[in-house]
Amino acid sequence: MQVGGARCFRYFTVDSSILAAFAAAIMLWFELRGKRIPRWALLVKFIAAAAVGVTFFTVVFFLGPMMGYRAMFAGKNLFMHAITPIVSMGSFCLWEREEPLSVRQGFLGVLPTAVYGALYLTMVVVIGAANGGWPDFYGFNIGGLWSVSMLVMLAATAGLSQLLRFANRMTGKS
């Protein structure tokens, strides 16, 4: 990424990666002390895995074709767009052996995308770059189709969240 300072927090990739690091630190804290992972910590880990999963799949299916895979997976972007999401989703699905999440809890994975989507909509569409908001750096408002983009992102995130929940449940069975 070529953006530094506080401006880097405009990007969901950065925000979701920080959430994933925070979740990993929480899990590590309990693991190092040999304590049972509390439900809330597992939910934070799940929500973070879903968030970085959104980053990965957005790059694979939207930004990569639009901006080029070479740019999306070069240098630091390889870690932010591929390694962190794959490790986070994989560790949740393969190693988190606590009680499985319910379908209802599975929808909590949508929270970061919904919150960020509301912020992005406000900064890009409502305020706009000309008035101090953000430029449409993801291209989600091309042709004024922000509502379609929002709907697709929320639905895809809900689907991914349920898929992660299901994968965790299936890999946990003996």
PDB file of C-alpha atoms in Angstrom:
ATOM      1  CA  MET A   1       0.000   0.000   0.000  1.00  0.00           C
ATOM      2  CA  GLN A   2       1.231   3.423  -0.887  1.00  0.00           C
ATOM      3  CA  VAL A   3      -0.782   5.308   1.745  1.00  0.00           C
ATOM      4  CA  GLY A   4       0.720   6.118   5.117  1.00  0.00           C
ATOM      5  CA  GLY A   5      -0.308   7.866   8.294  1.00  0.00           C
ATOM      6  CA  ALA A   6      -3.903   8.097   9.441  1.00  0.00           C
ATOM      7  CA  ARG A   7      -5.155   7.921   5.828  1.00  0.00           C
ATOM      8  CA  CYS A   8      -4.349   4.193   5.768  1.00  0.00           C
ATOM      9  CA  PHE A   9      -7.331   3.621   8.098  1.00  0.00           C
ATOM     10  CA  ARG A  10      -9.649   4.535   5.222  1.00  0.00           C
ATOM     11  CA  TYR A  11      -9.043   1.083   3.803  1.00  0.00           C
ATOM     12  CA  PHE A  12     -11.027  -1.918   4.972  1.00  0.00           C
ATOM     13  CA  THR A  13      -7.941  -4.048   4.314  1.00  0.00           C
ATOM     14  CA  VAL A  14      -6.009  -2.216   7.027  1.00  0.00           C
ATOM     15  CA  ASP A  15      -8.902  -2.096   9.467  1.00  0.00           C
ATOM     16  CA  SER A  16      -9.770  -5.779   9.066  1.00  0.00           C
ATOM     17  CA  SER A  17      -6.104  -6.795   9.385  1.00  0.00           C
ATOM     18  CA  ILE A  18      -5.812  -4.863  12.647  1.00  0.00           C
ATOM     19  CA  LEU A  19      -8.964  -6.592  13.878  1.00  0.00           C
ATOM     20  CA  ALA A  20      -7.442  -9.969  12.913  1.00  0.00           C
ATOM     21  CA  ALA A  21      -4.220  -9.140  14.787  1.00  0.00           C
ATOM     22  CA  PHE A  22      -6.238  -8.072  17.843  1.00  0.00           C
ATOM     23  CA  ALA A  23      -8.235 -11.331  17.703  1.00  0.00           C
ATOM     24  CA  ALA A  24      -5.057 -13.376  17.368  1.00  0.00           C
ATOM     25  CA  ALA A  25      -3.550 -11.597  20.394  1.00  0.00           C
ATOM     26  CA  ILE A  26      -6.658 -12.379  22.462  1.00  0.00           C
ATOM     27  CA  MET A  27      -6.524 -16.044  21.467  1.00  0.00           C
ATOM     28  CA  LEU A  28      -2.794 -16.224  22.183  1.00  0.00           C
ATOM     29  CA  TRP A  29      -3.294 -14.715  25.633  1.00  0.00           C
ATOM     30  CA  PHE A  30      -5.707 -17.491  26.604  1.00  0.00           C
ATOM     31  CA  GLU A  31      -3.639 -20.227  24.930  1.00  0.00           C
ATOM     32  CA  LEU A  32      -0.414 -19.223  26.709  1.00  0.00           C
ATOM     33  CA  ARG A  33      -2.185 -19.332  30.050  1.00  0.00           C
ATOM     34  CA  GLY A  34      -3.730 -22.703  29.294  1.00  0.00           C
ATOM     35  CA  LYS A  35      -7.202 -21.320  29.807  1.00  0.00           C
ATOM     36  CA  ARG A  36     -10.386 -22.234  28.009  1.00  0.00           C
ATOM     37  CA  ILE A  37     -11.199 -19.798  25.216  1.00  0.00           C
ATOM     38  CA  PRO A  38     -14.297 -17.828  26.269  1.00  0.00           C
ATOM     39  CA  ARG A  39     -17.195 -17.542  23.843  1.00  0.00           C
ATOM     40  CA  TRP A  40     -16.678 -13.815  23.327  1.00  0.00           C
ATOM     41  CA  ALA A  41     -13.045 -14.379  22.262  1.00  0.00           C
ATOM     42  CA  LEU A  42     -14.112 -17.021  19.751  1.00  0.00           C
ATOM     43  CA  LEU A  43     -16.699 -14.603  18.366  1.00  0.00           C
ATOM     44  CA  VAL A  44     -14.061 -11.870  17.989  1.00  0.00           C
ATOM     45  CA  LYS A  45     -11.835 -14.362  16.154  1.00  0.00           C
ATOM     46  CA  PHE A  46     -14.725 -15.378  13.894  1.00  0.00           C
ATOM     47  CA  ILE A  47     -15.714 -11.780  13.118  1.00  0.00           C
ATOM     48  CA  ALA A  48     -12.089 -10.950  12.293  1.00  0.00           C
ATOM     49  CA  ALA A  49     -11.738 -14.015  10.051  1.00  0.00           C
ATOM     50  CA  ALA A  50     -14.882 -13.005   8.170  1.00  0.00           C
ATOM     51  CA  ALA A  51     -13.617  -9.421   7.818  1.00  0.00           C
ATOM     52  CA  VAL A  52     -10.235 -10.352   6.353  1.00  0.00           C
ATOM     53  CA  GLY A  53     -12.037 -12.948   4.226  1.00  0.00           C
ATOM     54  CA  VAL A  54     -14.009 -10.092   2.701  1.00  0.00           C
ATOM     55  CA  THR A  55     -10.698  -8.419   1.853  1.00  0.00           C
ATOM     56  CA  PHE A  56      -9.395 -11.559   0.145  1.00  0.00           C
ATOM     57  CA  PHE A  57     -12.516 -12.267  -1.889  1.00  0.00           C
ATOM     58  CA  THR A  58     -13.005  -8.609  -2.840  1.00  0.00           C
ATOM     59  CA  VAL A  59      -9.480  -8.605  -4.255  1.00  0.00           C
ATOM     60  CA  VAL A  60      -9.928 -11.944  -6.022  1.00  0.00           C
ATOM     61  CA  PHE A  61     -13.326 -11.221  -7.593  1.00  0.00           C
ATOM     62  CA  PHE A  62     -13.510  -7.426  -7.921  1.00  0.00           C
ATOM     63  CA  LEU A  63     -10.318  -5.421  -7.437  1.00  0.00           C
ATOM     64  CA  GLY A  64      -7.947  -7.922  -9.061  1.00  0.00           C
ATOM     65  CA  PRO A  65      -9.825  -8.019 -12.379  1.00  0.00           C
ATOM     66  CA  MET A  66     -10.325  -4.244 -12.272  1.00  0.00           C
ATOM     67  CA  MET A  67      -6.850  -3.098 -11.156  1.00  0.00           C
ATOM     68  CA  GLY A  68      -4.697  -6.126 -11.923  1.00  0.00           C
ATOM     69  CA  TYR A  69      -3.723  -9.068  -9.756  1.00  0.00           C
ATOM     70  CA  ARG A  70      -0.042  -8.173  -9.928  1.00  0.00           C
ATOM     71  CA  ALA A  71      -0.676  -4.875  -8.120  1.00  0.00           C
ATOM     72  CA  MET A  72      -3.141  -6.434  -5.682  1.00  0.00           C
ATOM     73  CA  PHE A  73      -0.728  -9.173  -4.565  1.00  0.00           C
ATOM     74  CA  ALA A  74       2.636  -7.374  -4.860  1.00  0.00           C
ATOM     75  CA  GLY A  75       4.852  -6.463  -1.910  1.00  0.00           C
ATOM     76  CA  LYS A  76       2.971  -5.621   1.293  1.00  0.00           C
ATOM     77  CA  ASN A  77      -0.313  -6.271  -0.476  1.00  0.00           C
ATOM     78  CA  LEU A  78       0.536  -9.979  -0.581  1.00  0.00           C
ATOM     79  CA  PHE A  79       0.343 -10.044   3.225  1.00  0.00           C
ATOM     80  CA  MET A  80      -2.668  -7.759   3.504  1.00  0.00           C
ATOM     81  CA  HIS A  81      -4.706  -9.262   0.671  1.00  0.00           C
ATOM     82  CA  ALA A  82      -3.740 -12.946   0.809  1.00  0.00           C
ATOM     83  CA  ILE A  83      -1.576 -14.257   3.639  1.00  0.00           C
ATOM     84  CA  THR A  84      -3.394 -12.621   6.569  1.00  0.00           C
ATOM     85  CA  PRO A  85      -6.875 -13.575   5.290  1.00  0.00           C
ATOM     86  CA  ILE A  86      -5.917 -17.164   4.432  1.00  0.00           C
ATOM     87  CA  VAL A  87      -4.155 -17.733   7.762  1.00  0.00           C
ATOM     88  CA  SER A  88      -6.977 -16.118   9.742  1.00  0.00           C
ATOM     89  CA  MET A  89      -9.778 -18.010   7.990  1.00  0.00           C
ATOM     90  CA  GLY A  90      -7.782 -21.246   8.034  1.00  0.00           C
ATOM     91  CA  SER A  91      -6.931 -21.042  11.714  1.00  0.00           C
ATOM     92  CA  PHE A  92     -10.557 -20.347  12.615  1.00  0.00           C
ATOM     93  CA  CYS A  93     -11.833 -23.248  10.515  1.00  0.00           C
ATOM     94  CA  LEU A  94      -9.188 -25.781  11.494  1.00  0.00           C
ATOM     95  CA  TRP A  95      -8.095 -25.064  15.060  1.00  0.00           C
ATOM     96  CA  GLU A  96     -10.860 -23.381  16.992  1.00  0.00           C
ATOM     97  CA  ARG A  97     -12.442 -26.378  18.703  1.00  0.00           C
ATOM     98  CA  GLU A  98     -14.782 -24.728  21.166  1.00  0.00           C
ATOM     99  CA  GLU A  99     -18.539 -25.101  20.948  1.00  0.00           C
ATOM    100  CA  PRO A 100     -19.685 -24.418  17.345  1.00  0.00           C
ATOM    101  CA  LEU A 101     -21.308 -21.113  16.483  1.00  0.00           C
ATOM    102  CA  SER A 102     -25.035 -20.983  15.828  1.00  0.00           C
ATOM    103  CA  VAL A 103     -26.497 -19.782  12.530  1.00  0.00           C
ATOM    104  CA  ARG A 104     -27.574 -16.602  14.302  1.00  0.00           C
ATOM    105  CA  GLN A 105     -24.069 -16.002  15.656  1.00  0.00           C
ATOM    106  CA  GLY A 106     -22.770 -16.616  12.144  1.00  0.00           C
ATOM    107  CA  PHE A 107     -24.381 -13.388  11.015  1.00  0.00           C
ATOM    108  CA  LEU A 108     -22.150 -11.419  13.418  1.00  0.00           C
ATOM    109  CA  GLY A 109     -19.456 -11.739  10.751  1.00  0.00           C
ATOM    110  CA  VAL A 110     -21.336  -9.092   8.757  1.00  0.00           C
ATOM    111  CA  LEU A 111     -20.749  -6.384  11.403  1.00  0.00           C
ATOM    112  CA  PRO A 112     -17.373  -5.008  10.184  1.00  0.00           C
ATOM    113  CA  THR A 113     -18.573  -4.879   6.563  1.00  0.00           C
ATOM    114  CA  ALA A 114     -21.838  -3.162   7.554  1.00  0.00           C
ATOM    115  CA  VAL A 115     -20.091  -0.581   9.751  1.00  0.00           C
ATOM    116  CA  TYR A 116     -17.387   0.114   7.167  1.00  0.00           C
ATOM    117  CA  GLY A 117     -19.987   0.170   4.370  1.00  0.00           C
ATOM    118  CA  ALA A 118     -21.971   2.850   6.199  1.00  0.00           C
ATOM    119  CA  LEU A 119     -18.791   4.891   6.701  1.00  0.00           C
ATOM    120  CA  TYR A 120     -17.703   4.428   3.061  1.00  0.00           C
ATOM    121  CA  LEU A 121     -21.181   5.411   1.830  1.00  0.00           C
ATOM    122  CA  THR A 122     -21.139   8.523   3.997  1.00  0.00           C
ATOM    123  CA  MET A 123     -17.632   9.601   2.998  1.00  0.00           C
ATOM    124  CA  VAL A 124     -17.893   8.780  -0.727  1.00  0.00           C
ATOM    125  CA  VAL A 125     -21.537   9.368  -1.637  1.00  0.00           C
ATOM    126  CA  VAL A 126     -23.057  11.659   0.993  1.00  0.00           C
ATOM    127  CA  ILE A 127     -20.055  13.956   1.629  1.00  0.00           C
ATOM    128  CA  GLY A 128     -18.035  13.266  -1.529  1.00  0.00           C
ATOM    129  CA  ALA A 129     -14.373  13.870  -2.255  1.00  0.00           C
ATOM    130  CA  ALA A 130     -15.013  17.464  -3.396  1.00  0.00           C
ATOM    131  CA  ASN A 131     -16.400  18.314   0.059  1.00  0.00           C
ATOM    132  CA  GLY A 132     -13.706  16.681   2.174  1.00  0.00           C
ATOM    133  CA  GLY A 133     -14.913  13.066   1.974  1.00  0.00           C
ATOM    134  CA  TRP A 134     -13.113  10.216   0.279  1.00  0.00           C
ATOM    135  CA  PRO A 135     -12.646   9.433  -3.379  1.00  0.00           C
ATOM    136  CA  ASP A 136     -14.339   6.216  -4.547  1.00  0.00           C
ATOM    137  CA  PHE A 137     -11.057   4.283  -4.356  1.00  0.00           C
ATOM    138  CA  TYR A 138     -12.795   0.885  -4.484  1.00  0.00           C
ATOM    139  CA  GLY A 139     -15.032   1.851  -7.383  1.00  0.00           C
ATOM    140  CA  PHE A 140     -18.181   0.785  -5.541  1.00  0.00           C
ATOM    141  CA  ASN A 141     -20.070   3.866  -6.726  1.00  0.00           C
ATOM    142  CA  ILE A 142     -19.231   3.620 -10.429  1.00  0.00           C
ATOM    143  CA  GLY A 143     -22.305   4.764 -12.316  1.00  0.00           C
ATOM    144  CA  GLY A 144     -23.992   5.680  -9.033  1.00  0.00           C
ATOM    145  CA  LEU A 145     -24.527   1.986  -8.240  1.00  0.00           C
ATOM    146  CA  TRP A 146     -23.552   2.237  -4.574  1.00  0.00           C
ATOM    147  CA  SER A 147     -26.812   0.572  -3.489  1.00  0.00           C
ATOM    148  CA  VAL A 148     -26.092  -2.496  -5.634  1.00  0.00           C
ATOM    149  CA  SER A 149     -22.517  -2.633  -4.334  1.00  0.00           C
ATOM    150  CA  MET A 150     -23.724  -2.353  -0.741  1.00  0.00           C
ATOM    151  CA  LEU A 151     -26.286  -5.111  -1.195  1.00  0.00           C
ATOM    152  CA  VAL A 152     -23.793  -7.430  -2.920  1.00  0.00           C
ATOM    153  CA  MET A 153     -21.103  -6.839  -0.271  1.00  0.00           C
ATOM    154  CA  LEU A 154     -23.479  -7.462   2.641  1.00  0.00           C
ATOM    155  CA  ALA A 155     -24.973 -10.579   1.034  1.00  0.00           C
ATOM    156  CA  ALA A 156     -21.529 -11.935   0.113  1.00  0.00           C
ATOM    157  CA  THR A 157     -20.263 -11.254   3.636  1.00  0.00           C
ATOM    158  CA  ALA A 158     -23.259 -13.050   5.143  1.00  0.00           C
ATOM    159  CA  GLY A 159     -22.609 -16.006   2.841  1.00  0.00           C
ATOM    160  CA  LEU A 160     -18.896 -16.066   3.656  1.00  0.00           C
ATOM    161  CA  SER A 161     -19.646 -15.837   7.386  1.00  0.00           C
ATOM    162  CA  GLN A 162     -21.985 -18.805   7.243  1.00  0.00           C
ATOM    163  CA  LEU A 163     -19.476 -20.742   5.131  1.00  0.00           C
ATOM    164  CA  LEU A 164     -16.738 -20.119   7.715  1.00  0.00           C
ATOM    165  CA  ARG A 165     -19.080 -21.163  10.517  1.00  0.00           C
ATOM    166  CA  PHE A 166     -20.011 -24.329   8.616  1.00  0.00           C
ATOM    167  CA  ALA A 167     -16.362 -25.152   7.783  1.00  0.00           C
ATOM    168  CA  ASN A 168     -15.422 -24.709  11.441  1.00  0.00           C
ATOM    169  CA  ARG A 169     -18.217 -27.034  12.483  1.00  0.00           C
ATOM    170  CA  MET A 170     -17.337 -29.704   9.881  1.00  0.00           C
ATOM    171  CA  THR A 171     -13.591 -29.734  10.586  1.00  0.00           C
ATOM    172  CA  GLY A 172     -14.280 -30.036  14.311  1.00  0.00           C
ATOM    173  CA  LYS A 173     -15.957 -33.422  14.021  1.00  0.00           C
ATOM    174  CA  SER A 174     -13.968 -36.578  14.654  1.00  0.00           C
TER     175      SER A 174
END
